[in-house]
XYZ file of C-alpha atoms in Angstrom:
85
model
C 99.231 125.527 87.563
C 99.109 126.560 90.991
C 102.812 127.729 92.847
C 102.567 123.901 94.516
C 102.888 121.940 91.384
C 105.232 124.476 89.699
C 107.377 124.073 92.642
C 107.080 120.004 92.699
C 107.402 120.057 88.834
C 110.422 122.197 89.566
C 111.978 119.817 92.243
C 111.292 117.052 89.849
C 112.755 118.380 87.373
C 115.584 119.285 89.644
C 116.787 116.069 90.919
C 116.217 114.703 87.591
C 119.472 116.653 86.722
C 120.694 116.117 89.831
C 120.886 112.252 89.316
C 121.933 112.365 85.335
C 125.211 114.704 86.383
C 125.775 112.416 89.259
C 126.062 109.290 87.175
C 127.816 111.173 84.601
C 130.841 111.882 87.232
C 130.496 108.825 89.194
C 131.404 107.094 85.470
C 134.157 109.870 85.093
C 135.509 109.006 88.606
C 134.969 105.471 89.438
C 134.589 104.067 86.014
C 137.732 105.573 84.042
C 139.786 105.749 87.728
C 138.953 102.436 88.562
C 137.152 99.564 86.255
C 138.353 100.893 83.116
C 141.831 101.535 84.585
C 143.663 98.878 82.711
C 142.313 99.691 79.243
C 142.842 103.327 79.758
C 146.472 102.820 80.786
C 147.228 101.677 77.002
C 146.695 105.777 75.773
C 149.219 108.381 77.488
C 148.647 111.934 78.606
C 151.187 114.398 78.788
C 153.437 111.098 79.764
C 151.059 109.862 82.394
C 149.123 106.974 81.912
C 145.486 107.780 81.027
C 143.518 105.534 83.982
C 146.313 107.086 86.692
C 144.969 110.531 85.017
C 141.656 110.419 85.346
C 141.951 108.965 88.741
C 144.504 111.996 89.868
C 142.883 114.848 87.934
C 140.056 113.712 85.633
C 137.572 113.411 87.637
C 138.068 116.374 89.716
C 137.991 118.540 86.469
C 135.104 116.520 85.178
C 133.528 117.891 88.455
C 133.694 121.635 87.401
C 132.638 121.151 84.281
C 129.896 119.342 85.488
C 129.039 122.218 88.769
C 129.051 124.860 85.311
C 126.380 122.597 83.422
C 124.248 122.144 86.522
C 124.650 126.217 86.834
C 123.071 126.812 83.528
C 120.349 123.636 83.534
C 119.242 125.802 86.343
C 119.198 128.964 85.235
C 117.145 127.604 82.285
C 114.750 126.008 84.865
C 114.234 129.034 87.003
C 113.237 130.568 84.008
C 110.781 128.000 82.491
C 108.975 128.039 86.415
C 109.130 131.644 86.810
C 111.559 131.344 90.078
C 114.371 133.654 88.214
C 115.333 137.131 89.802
């Protein structure tokens, strides 16, 4: 495999994570903030209502979780292409 096609594998690969943790937190965000609001608002968190949570704090902590996942789906990938230091 010449360095071309390891780095287009590597970009494919890439945004292929890319769009599976966007989704993820646009679900997280929009979903459970927004469409599912009503039907989350039936379970309480710490005395807040579970839709009002996620829209206030969920998502944003989904977020981090998600930055550390993409961290170590590419450390793995650096390593599989040979692009790790």
């Amino acid at each position: 495999m010449t360095d071309k096609e390891k780095a287009i594998a590597y970009w494919k690969e890439n945004v292929k994570y890319l769009v599976g943790l966007l989704v993820v937190w646009f679900i997280v965000s929009y979903g459970a903030g927004i469409l599912f609001k009503d039907e989350l608002n039936t379970i309480r968190l710490g005395g807040f209502k579970l839709g009002f949570w996620f829209a206030q704090q969920g998502s944003i902590y989904t977020f981090v979780i998600l930055i550390f996942i993409y961290v170590r789906l590419m450390n793995k990938l650096d390593k599989k292409y040979g692009f790790d230091e």
